[in-house]
XYZ file of C-alpha atoms in Angstrom:
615
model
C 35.633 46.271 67.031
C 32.538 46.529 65.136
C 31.100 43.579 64.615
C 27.761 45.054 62.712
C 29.865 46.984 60.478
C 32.203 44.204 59.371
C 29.148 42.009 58.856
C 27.287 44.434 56.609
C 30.342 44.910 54.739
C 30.426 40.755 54.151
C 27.091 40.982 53.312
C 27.091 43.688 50.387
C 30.060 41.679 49.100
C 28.125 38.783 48.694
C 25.293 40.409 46.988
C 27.612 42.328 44.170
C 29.450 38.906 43.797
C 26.024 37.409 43.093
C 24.950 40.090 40.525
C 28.282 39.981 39.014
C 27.737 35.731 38.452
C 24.231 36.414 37.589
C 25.299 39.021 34.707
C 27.927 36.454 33.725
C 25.338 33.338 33.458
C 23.425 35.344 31.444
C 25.530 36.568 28.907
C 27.247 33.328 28.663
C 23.701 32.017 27.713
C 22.976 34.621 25.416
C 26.336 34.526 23.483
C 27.213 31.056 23.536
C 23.966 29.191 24.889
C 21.433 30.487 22.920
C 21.384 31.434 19.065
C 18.707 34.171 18.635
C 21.444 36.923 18.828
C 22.953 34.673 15.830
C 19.776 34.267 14.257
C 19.131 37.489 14.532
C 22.250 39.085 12.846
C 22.651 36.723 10.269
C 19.125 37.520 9.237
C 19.506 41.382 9.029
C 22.933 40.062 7.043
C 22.481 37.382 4.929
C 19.053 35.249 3.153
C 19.143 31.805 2.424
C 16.979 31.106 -0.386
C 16.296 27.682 -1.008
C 16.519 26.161 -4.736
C 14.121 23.642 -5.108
C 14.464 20.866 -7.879
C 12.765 20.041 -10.345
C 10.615 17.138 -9.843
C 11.464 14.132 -12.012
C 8.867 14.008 -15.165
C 6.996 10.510 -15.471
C 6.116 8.730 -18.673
C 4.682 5.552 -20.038
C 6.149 2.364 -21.011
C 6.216 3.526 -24.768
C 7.706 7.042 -24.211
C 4.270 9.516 -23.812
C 4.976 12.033 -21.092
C 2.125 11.742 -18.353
C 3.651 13.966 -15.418
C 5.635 16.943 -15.799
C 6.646 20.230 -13.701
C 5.115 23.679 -13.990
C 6.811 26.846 -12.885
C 5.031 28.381 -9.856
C 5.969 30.668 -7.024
C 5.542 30.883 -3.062
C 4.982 33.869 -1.535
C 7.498 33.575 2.026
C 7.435 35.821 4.913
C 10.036 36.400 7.559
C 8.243 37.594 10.550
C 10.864 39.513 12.466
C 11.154 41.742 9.159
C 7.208 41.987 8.554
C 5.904 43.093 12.376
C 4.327 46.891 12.443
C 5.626 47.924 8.914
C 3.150 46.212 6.238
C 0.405 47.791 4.932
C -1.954 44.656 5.492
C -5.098 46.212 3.847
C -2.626 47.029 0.209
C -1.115 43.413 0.752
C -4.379 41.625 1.311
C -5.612 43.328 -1.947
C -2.877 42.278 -4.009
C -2.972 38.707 -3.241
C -6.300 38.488 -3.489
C -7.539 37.430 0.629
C -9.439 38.986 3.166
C -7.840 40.671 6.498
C -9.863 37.509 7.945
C -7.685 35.211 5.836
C -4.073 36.990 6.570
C -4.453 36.775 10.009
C -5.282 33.281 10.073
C -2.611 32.393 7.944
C -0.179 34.167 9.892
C -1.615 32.594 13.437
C -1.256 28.980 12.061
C 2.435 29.962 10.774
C 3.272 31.085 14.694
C 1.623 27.666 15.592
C 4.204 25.431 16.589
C 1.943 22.263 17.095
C 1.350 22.971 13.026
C 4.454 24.348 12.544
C 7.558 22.516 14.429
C 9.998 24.234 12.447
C 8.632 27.754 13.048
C 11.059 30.896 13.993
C 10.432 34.246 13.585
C 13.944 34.584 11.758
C 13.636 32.057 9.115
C 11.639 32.262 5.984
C 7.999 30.787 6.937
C 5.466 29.603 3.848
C 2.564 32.230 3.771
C 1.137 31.494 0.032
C 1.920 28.840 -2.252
C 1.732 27.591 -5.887
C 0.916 30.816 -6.865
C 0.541 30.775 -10.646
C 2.738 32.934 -12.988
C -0.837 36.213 -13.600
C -0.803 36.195 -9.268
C 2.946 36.253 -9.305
C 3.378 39.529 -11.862
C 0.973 41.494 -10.045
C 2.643 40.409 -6.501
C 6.410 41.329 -8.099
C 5.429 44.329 -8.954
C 4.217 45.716 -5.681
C 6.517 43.277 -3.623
C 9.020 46.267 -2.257
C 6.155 47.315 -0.584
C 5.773 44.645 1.408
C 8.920 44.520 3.897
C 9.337 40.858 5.084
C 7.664 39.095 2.354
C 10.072 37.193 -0.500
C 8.879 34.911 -3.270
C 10.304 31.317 -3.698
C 10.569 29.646 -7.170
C 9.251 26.304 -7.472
C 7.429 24.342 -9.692
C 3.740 22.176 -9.812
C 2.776 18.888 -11.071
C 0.939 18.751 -13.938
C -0.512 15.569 -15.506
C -1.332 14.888 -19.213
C -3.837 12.894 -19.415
C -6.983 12.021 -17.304
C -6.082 8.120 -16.405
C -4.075 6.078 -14.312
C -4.563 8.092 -11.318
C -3.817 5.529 -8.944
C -0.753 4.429 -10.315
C 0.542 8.100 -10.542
C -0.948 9.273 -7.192
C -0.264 12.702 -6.165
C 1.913 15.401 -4.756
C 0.523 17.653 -1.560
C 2.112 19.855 1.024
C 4.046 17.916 3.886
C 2.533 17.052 7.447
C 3.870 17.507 11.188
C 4.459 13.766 10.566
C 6.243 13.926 7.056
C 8.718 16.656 8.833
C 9.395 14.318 11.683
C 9.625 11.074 9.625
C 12.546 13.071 7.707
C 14.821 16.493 8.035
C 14.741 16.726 4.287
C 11.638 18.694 4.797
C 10.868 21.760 6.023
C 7.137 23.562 6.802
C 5.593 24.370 3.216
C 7.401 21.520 1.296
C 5.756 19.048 -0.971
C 5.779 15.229 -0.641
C 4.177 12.325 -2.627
C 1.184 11.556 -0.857
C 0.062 8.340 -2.951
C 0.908 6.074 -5.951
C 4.427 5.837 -7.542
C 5.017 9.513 -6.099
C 4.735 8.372 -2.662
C 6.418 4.804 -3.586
C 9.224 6.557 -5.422
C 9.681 9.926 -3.439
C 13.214 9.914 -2.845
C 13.948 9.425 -6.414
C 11.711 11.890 -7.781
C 11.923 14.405 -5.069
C 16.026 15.161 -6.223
C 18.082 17.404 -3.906
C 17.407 20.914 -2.662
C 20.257 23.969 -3.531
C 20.988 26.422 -1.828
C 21.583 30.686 -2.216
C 23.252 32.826 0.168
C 22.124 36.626 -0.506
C 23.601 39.743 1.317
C 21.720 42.143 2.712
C 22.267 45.833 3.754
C 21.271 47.434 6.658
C 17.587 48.247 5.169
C 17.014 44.779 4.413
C 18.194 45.140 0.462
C 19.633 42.321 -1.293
C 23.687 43.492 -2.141
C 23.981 40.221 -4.483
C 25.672 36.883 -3.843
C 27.782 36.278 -0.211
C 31.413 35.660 -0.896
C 30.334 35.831 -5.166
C 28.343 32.618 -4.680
C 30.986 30.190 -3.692
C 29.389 29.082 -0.798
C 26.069 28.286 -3.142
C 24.474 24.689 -3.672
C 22.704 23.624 -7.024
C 19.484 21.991 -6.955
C 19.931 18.292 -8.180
C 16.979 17.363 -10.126
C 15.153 14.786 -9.427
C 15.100 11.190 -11.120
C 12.543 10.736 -14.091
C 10.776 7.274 -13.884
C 9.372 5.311 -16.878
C 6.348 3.220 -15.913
C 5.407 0.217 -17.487
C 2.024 1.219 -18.066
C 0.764 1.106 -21.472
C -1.008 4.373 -21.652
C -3.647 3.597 -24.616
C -4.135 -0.269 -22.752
C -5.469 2.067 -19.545
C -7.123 4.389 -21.848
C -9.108 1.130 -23.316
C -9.180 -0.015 -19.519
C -11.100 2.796 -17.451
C -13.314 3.411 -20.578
C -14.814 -0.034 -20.793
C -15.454 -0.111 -16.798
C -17.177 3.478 -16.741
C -20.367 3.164 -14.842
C -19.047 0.145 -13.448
C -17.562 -0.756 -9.905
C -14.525 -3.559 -10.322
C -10.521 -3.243 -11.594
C -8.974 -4.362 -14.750
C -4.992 -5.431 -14.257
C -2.727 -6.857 -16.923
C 0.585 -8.252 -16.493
C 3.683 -9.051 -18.836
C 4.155 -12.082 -17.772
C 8.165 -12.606 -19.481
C 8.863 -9.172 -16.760
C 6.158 -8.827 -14.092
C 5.411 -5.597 -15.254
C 1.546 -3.992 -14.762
C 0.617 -2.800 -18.606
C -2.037 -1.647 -16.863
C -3.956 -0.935 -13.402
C -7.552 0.187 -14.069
C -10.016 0.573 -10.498
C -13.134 2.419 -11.229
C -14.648 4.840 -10.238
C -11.837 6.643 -10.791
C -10.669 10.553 -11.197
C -8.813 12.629 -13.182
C -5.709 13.168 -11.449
C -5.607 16.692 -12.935
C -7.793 17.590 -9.942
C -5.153 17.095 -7.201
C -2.894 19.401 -8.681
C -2.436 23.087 -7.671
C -4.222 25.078 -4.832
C -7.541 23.616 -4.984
C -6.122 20.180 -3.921
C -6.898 19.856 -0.353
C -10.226 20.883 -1.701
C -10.652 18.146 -4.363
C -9.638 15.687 -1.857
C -11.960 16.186 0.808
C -14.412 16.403 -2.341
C -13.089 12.504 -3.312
C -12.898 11.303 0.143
C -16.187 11.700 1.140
C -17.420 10.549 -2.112
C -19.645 7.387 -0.895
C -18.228 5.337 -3.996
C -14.972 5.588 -2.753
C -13.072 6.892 -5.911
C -9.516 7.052 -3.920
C -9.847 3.680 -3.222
C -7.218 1.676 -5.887
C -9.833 -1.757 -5.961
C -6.632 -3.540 -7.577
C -4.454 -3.715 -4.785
C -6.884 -2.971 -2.013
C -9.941 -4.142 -3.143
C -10.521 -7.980 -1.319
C -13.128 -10.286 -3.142
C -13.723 -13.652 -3.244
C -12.317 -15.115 -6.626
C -14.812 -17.356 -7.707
C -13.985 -20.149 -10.567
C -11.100 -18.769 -11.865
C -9.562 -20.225 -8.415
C -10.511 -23.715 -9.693
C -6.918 -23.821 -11.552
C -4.821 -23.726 -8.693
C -6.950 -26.287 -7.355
C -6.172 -28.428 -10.340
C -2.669 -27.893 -9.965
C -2.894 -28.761 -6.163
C -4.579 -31.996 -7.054
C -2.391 -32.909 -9.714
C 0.745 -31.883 -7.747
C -0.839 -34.210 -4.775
C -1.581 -37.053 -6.524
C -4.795 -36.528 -5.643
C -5.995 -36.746 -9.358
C -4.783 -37.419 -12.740
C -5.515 -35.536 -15.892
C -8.000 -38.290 -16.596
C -9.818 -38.946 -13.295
C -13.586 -38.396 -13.706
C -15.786 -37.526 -11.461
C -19.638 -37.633 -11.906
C -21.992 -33.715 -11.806
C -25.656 -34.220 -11.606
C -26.226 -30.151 -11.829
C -23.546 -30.323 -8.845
C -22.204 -31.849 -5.467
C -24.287 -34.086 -3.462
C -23.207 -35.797 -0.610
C -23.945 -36.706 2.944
C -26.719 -34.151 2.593
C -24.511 -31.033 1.276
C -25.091 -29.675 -2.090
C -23.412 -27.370 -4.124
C -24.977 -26.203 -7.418
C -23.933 -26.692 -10.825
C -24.835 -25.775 -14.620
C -25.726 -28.448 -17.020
C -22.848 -30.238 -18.557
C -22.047 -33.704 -19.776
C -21.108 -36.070 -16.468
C -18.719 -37.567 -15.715
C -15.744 -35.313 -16.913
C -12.331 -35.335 -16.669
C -10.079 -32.758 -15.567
C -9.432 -30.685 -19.026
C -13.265 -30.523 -19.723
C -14.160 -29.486 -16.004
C -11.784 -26.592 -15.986
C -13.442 -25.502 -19.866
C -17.236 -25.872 -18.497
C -15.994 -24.461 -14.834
C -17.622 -27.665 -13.388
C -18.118 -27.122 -9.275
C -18.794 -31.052 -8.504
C -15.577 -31.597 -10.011
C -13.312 -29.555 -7.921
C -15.096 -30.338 -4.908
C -14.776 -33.808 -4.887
C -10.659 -33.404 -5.549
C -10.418 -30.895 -1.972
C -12.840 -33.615 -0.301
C -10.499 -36.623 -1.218
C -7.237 -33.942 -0.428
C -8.350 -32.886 3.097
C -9.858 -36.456 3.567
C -6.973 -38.263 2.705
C -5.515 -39.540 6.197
C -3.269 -41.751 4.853
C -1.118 -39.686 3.055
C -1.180 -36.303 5.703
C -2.578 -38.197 8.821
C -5.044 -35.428 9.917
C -7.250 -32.792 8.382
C -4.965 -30.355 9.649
C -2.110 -31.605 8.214
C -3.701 -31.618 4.253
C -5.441 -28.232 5.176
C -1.655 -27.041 5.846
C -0.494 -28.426 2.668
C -3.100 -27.079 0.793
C -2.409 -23.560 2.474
C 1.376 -23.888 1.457
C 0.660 -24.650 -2.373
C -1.342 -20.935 -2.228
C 1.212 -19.485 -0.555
C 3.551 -20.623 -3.565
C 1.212 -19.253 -5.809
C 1.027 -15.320 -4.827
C -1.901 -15.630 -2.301
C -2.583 -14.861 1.300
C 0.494 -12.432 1.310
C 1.168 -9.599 -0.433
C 2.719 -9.414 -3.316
C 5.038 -6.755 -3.093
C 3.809 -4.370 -5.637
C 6.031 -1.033 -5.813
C 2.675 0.974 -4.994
C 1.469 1.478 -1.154
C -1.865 -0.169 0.266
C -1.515 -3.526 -0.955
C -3.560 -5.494 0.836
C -3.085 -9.631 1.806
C -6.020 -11.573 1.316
C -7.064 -14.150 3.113
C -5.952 -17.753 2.785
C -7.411 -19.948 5.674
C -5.216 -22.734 7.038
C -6.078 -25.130 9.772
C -5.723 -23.046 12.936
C -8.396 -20.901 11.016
C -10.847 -23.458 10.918
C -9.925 -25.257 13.969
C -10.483 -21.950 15.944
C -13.647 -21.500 14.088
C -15.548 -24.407 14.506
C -13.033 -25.698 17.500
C -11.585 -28.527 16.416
C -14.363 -30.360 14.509
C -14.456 -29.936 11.048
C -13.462 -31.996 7.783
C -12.959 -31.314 3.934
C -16.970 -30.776 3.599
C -16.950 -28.285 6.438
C -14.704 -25.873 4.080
C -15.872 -27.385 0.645
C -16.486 -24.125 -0.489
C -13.101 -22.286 -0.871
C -12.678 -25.203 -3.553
C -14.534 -22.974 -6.029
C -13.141 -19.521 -4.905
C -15.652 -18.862 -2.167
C -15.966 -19.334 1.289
C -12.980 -17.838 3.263
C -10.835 -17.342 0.653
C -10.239 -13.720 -0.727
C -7.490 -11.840 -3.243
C -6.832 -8.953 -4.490
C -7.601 -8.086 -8.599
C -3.454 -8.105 -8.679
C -3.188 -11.366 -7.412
C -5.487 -13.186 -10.017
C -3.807 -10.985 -12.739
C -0.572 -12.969 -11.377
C -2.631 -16.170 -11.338
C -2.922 -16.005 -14.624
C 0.769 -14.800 -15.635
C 2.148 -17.770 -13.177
C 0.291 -19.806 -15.742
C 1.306 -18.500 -18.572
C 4.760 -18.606 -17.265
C 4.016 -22.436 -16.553
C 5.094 -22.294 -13.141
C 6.419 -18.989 -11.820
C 6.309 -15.288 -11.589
C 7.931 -11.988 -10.903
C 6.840 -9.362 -8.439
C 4.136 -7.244 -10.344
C 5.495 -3.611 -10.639
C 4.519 -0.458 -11.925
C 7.824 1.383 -12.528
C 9.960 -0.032 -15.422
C 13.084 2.182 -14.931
C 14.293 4.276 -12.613
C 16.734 7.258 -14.296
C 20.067 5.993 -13.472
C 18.941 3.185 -11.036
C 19.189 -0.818 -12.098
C 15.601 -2.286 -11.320
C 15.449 -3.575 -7.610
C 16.373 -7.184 -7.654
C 13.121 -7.984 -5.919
C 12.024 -7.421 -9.649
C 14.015 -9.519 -11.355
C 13.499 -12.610 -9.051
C 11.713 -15.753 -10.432
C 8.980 -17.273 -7.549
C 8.062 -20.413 -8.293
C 5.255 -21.945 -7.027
C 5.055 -25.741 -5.795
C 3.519 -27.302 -9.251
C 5.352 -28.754 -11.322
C 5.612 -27.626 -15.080
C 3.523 -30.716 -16.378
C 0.287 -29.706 -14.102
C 0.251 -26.323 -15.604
C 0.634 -28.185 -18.959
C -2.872 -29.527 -18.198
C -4.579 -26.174 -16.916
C -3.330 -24.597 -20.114
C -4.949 -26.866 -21.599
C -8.177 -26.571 -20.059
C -8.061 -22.677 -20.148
C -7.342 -22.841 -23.789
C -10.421 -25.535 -24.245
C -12.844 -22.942 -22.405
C -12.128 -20.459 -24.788
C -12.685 -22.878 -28.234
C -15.740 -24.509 -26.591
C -16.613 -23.792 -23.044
C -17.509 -20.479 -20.974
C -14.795 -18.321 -22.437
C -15.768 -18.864 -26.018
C -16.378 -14.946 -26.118
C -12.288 -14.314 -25.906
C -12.006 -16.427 -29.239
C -10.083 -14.726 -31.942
C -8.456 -16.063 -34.969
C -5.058 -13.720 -34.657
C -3.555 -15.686 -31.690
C -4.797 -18.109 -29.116
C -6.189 -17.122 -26.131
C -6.673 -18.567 -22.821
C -8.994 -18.495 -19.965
C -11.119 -19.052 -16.879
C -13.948 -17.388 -16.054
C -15.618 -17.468 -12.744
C -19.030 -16.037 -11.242
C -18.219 -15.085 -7.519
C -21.089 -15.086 -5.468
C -22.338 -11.881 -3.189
C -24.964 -10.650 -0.876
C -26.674 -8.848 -3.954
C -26.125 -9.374 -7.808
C -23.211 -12.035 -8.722
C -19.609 -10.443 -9.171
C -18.327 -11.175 -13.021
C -14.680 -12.574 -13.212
C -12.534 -13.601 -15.746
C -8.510 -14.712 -16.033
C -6.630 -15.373 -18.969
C -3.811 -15.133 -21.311
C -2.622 -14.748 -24.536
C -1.228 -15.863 -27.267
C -0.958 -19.432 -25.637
C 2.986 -20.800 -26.418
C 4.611 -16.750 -26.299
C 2.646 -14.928 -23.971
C 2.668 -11.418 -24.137
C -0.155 -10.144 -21.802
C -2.152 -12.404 -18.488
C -4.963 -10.519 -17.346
C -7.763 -10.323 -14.682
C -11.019 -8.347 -15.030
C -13.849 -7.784 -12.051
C -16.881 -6.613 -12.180
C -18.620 -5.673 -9.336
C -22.721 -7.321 -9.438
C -21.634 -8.067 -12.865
C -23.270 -11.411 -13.219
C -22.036 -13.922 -14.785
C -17.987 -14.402 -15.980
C -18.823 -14.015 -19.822
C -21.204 -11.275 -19.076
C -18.671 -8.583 -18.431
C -15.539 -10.224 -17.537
C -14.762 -12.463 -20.926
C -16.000 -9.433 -23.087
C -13.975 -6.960 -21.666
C -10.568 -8.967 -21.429
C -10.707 -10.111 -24.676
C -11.163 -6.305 -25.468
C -7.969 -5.688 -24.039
C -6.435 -8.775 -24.738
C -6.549 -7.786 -28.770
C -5.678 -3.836 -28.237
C -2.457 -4.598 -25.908
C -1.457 -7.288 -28.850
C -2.710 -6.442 -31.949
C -1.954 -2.660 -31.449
C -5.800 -1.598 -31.484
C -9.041 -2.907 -32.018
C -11.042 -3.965 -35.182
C -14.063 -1.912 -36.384
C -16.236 -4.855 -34.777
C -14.688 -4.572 -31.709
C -14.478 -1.063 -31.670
C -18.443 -0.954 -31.595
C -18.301 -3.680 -28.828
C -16.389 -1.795 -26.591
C -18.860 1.178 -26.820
C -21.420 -0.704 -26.011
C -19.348 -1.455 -23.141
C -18.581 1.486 -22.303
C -22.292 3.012 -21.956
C -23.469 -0.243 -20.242
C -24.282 1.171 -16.691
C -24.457 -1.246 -13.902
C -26.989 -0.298 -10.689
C -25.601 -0.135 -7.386
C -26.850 0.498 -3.962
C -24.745 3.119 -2.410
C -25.675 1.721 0.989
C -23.231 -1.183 0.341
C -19.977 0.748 -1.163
């Protein structure tokens, strides 16, 4: 027998066998395993076009449209169709880009670092918001062009030059926007800040969906199956802010040349009527293809336009802090509307001193809050923090204090329906016991009693000072969005906070903030139609003094609480009284009088000088 002969014969056996499995493998992963093939055919067969929807449209409390939708067009390309059959230097000349340009366009599409979602199958974003001139001259010429398709969409466009960080923007979507959520595909737009990044999923709606047939040369034939296996765009949900849009006008034209925020708040809702943080920018600017552009532009500006100073901006709050001190105090038993204390141009004692303006001494509590006395406050946190009787240790009042400004809206944030907000800083006594390790006492920390020191907030938060006031005791989340198309308001809207004072200690700081404005530093915010209320405070700083002022009005029925800072404004009733009580009498009163209407030109034109160095 041959042994060599039946061995090769096992042999070649096993190596057909092997192709055979091979071949099998393979095809098995082709057909089933792997989708090109699919891909493939379905693209020579069928396009999917997607319908986008229209963005929902955005308007003020009162109605006036401020954001609305544009028709514009994106030019597509599917790269399997386009390879070796476009006349690139014909296509580059209708579009208007170099050869330079195309190719790099093309590279970052086949970039799958930039582009997850990439395949050479699938209708890839070459061009986009290409206005309705481009798009005529493109249509024409487009059957030259195998491979390239436009896609209908539309643009932001925004009415009116203000409240451009309440509105925010609308830009193309990042590697990270894809990942965060399948919704979006390469070349889609998301809200990139204010209420269109807060409220995207509302306003965004829901893609549709067409199914085109195609013949052999790439034609379309019409609808697959006569459209029934089509999807409608849903439109997107329109939102009505509660901005008042001639209270912002008012708002960003008295702080021109000026570095601060105005916010005002309804206090019977919680509702901004307005959000002003200069510099600002016309929001027009971050529309269309010149965005990216713009931004960069914005960004690197060195007074820091993007930045919304309302929500983000952190700044010590100066006097108009002294009312929740009185509240504390009164709240404590630390005081009583009619303990006096003495001011001899300030605190003195044990060698400390803190400064004061002249005023009659001693005062009690309603005329300290009216001539924003500093003695007076300061001696009520040294008897609070001093008090061991009552708390035991200097921790324990420093802790109590903390949790009465924690009631209040500070050293948290808020919860404003915008994103950025920013905490603030409320010290309590692991702060200071870390700080100065252990050994400290109420004349260590004297100075957050007048709004310095540690202590920091946020424009928003003494806006919401002053509407927990005028509420007598609480407050609802400040928001910016009113109503939501079809949507109840979220409850965390609706929600009363109230903070640890009782209703007869605010009794008393109303009282005081509506004696500053008949007779003490807010005498400027005086007007016969209704009866104000305020605080003003001057918030020291490296350079120039910031101005600061907090108020409400009318007194009994308050319809509007307010803050106002001024960057190196000087004193409170230098800038801050002025301007409040400007917008104070336009938000109730409906407009301004001829008087006032000169005073808030002046205003206007009244340029304060900064050192860039320090933005």
């Amino acid at each position: 027998m041959d042994y060599g002969l039946s061995n090769r014969r096992y042999v070649i056996g096993g190596v057909a066998t092997l192709i055979i499995v091979v071949y099998i493998v393979r095809l098995f992963t082709l057909q089933i395993m792997s989708d090109d093939y699919k891909k493939n055919a379905d693209s020579n067969a069928f396009l999917k076009r997607v319908d986008y929807p229209s963005r929902g449209i955005i308007t003020d409390r009162n109605g006036r449209l401020m954001v609305y939708n544009q028709p514009a067009y994106d030019i597509m390309v599917v790269m399997n169709e386009a390879r070796g059959r476009l006349d690139t230097a014909e296509f580059c000349s209708t579009v208007g880009i170099t050869r330079r340009e195309f190719d790099e366009r093309m590279a970052a599409i086949k970039d799958r670092a930039k582009n997850p979602g990439y395949s050479r199958f699938t209708q890839q974003l070459f061009m986009g918001q290409i206005p309705d001139w481009e798009f005529s001259k493109f249509q024409e010429k487009m059957f030259r062009f195998p491979g390239f398709y436009v896609q209908k969409r539309s643009v932001r466009q925004y009415e009116y030059p203000y409240a451009a960080h309440v509105i925010g923007d609308v830009a193309e979507v990042s590697p990270a926007d894809i990942e965060e959520d399948d919704y979006y595909q390469p070349g889609d737009y998301i809200g990139k800040l204010g209420v269109e990044r807060k409220y995207e999923k509302q306003l965004r709606g829901e893609k549709g969906v067409q199914i085109l047939l195609r013949d052999a040369h790439g034609r379309i034939q019409g609808r697959y199956q006569e459209g029934r296996l089509d999807r409608p765009p849903v439109a997107g949900k329109n939102l009505t802010l509660s901005i008042d849009l001639g209270l912002q006008a008012l708002g960003e034209r008295l702080l021109e040349g000026k570095i601060g925020s105005i916010v005002a708040i309804e206090p019977s809702t919680g509702e901004v009527l307005c959000m002003v943080s200069s510099p600002t920018y016309d929001p027009r600017v971050m529309s269309g293809r010149n965005r990216s552009k713009n931004h960069v532009k914005l960004a690197l500006d060195p007074w820091k336009p993007l930045l919304n100073r309302s929500i983000m901006g952190l700044y010590p709050p100066g006097s108009t802090f002294k009312t929740t001190q009185a509240l504390t105090f009164l709240s404590e038993g630390i005081i009583t509307p009619g303990t006096m204390f003495p001011c001899h141009h300030g605190f003195y004692y044990r060698g400390l001193h803190v400064g004061c303006h002249g005023h009659k001494s001693p005062l009690a509590l309603v005329d300290a809050i009216s001539t924003s006395c500093n003695a007076y406050f300061c001696w009520g946190l040294y008897y609070m923090i001093g008090n061991r009787r009552k708390y035991g240790s200097v921790q324990e009042a420093m802790n109590r204090w903390r949790d009465y400004m924690v009631s209040m809206g500070f050293g948290y944030r808020l919860g404003i329906d915008l994103p950025g907000e920013k905490r603030g800083l409320i010290p309590n006594a692991e702060f200071y016991d870390k700080a100065y390790s252990g050994s400290w006492n109420g004349l260590t920390v004297i100075s957050i009693s007048i709004g310095q020191g540690e202590v920091t907030l946020t424009p928003l938060q003494i806006a919401n000072l002053g509407a927990t006031i005028a509420n007598r005791g609480y407050y609802y989340v400040p928001h910016v969005v009113r109503k939501v198309q079809g949507e109840p308001l979220d409850t965390a809207f609706t929600r009363r906070h109230y903070s640890m004072a009782p209703r007869s200690a605010y009794e008393t700081v109303v009282a005081g903030m509506r004696s500053s404005v008949l007779r003490g530093t807010c005498r400027a915010a005086n007007r016969p139609e209704y009866e104000a209320c305020g605080k003003t405070g001057t918030a020291q700083n490296r350079g120039h003094d910031h101005s600061v002022f907090m108020g409400f009005a009318p007194m009994d029925k308050p319809k509007i609480a307010i803050a106002v800072y001024v960057e190196n404004g000087g004193w409170g009733a230098d800038y801050g009284v002025p301007i409040g009580s400007l917008m104070m009498e336009k938000y109730i009163n409906g407009r301004l009088s001829p008087e006032s209407e000169k005073k808030a030109d002046e205003f206007q034109h009244r340029r304060i000088t900064y050192d860039s160095r320090n933005r």
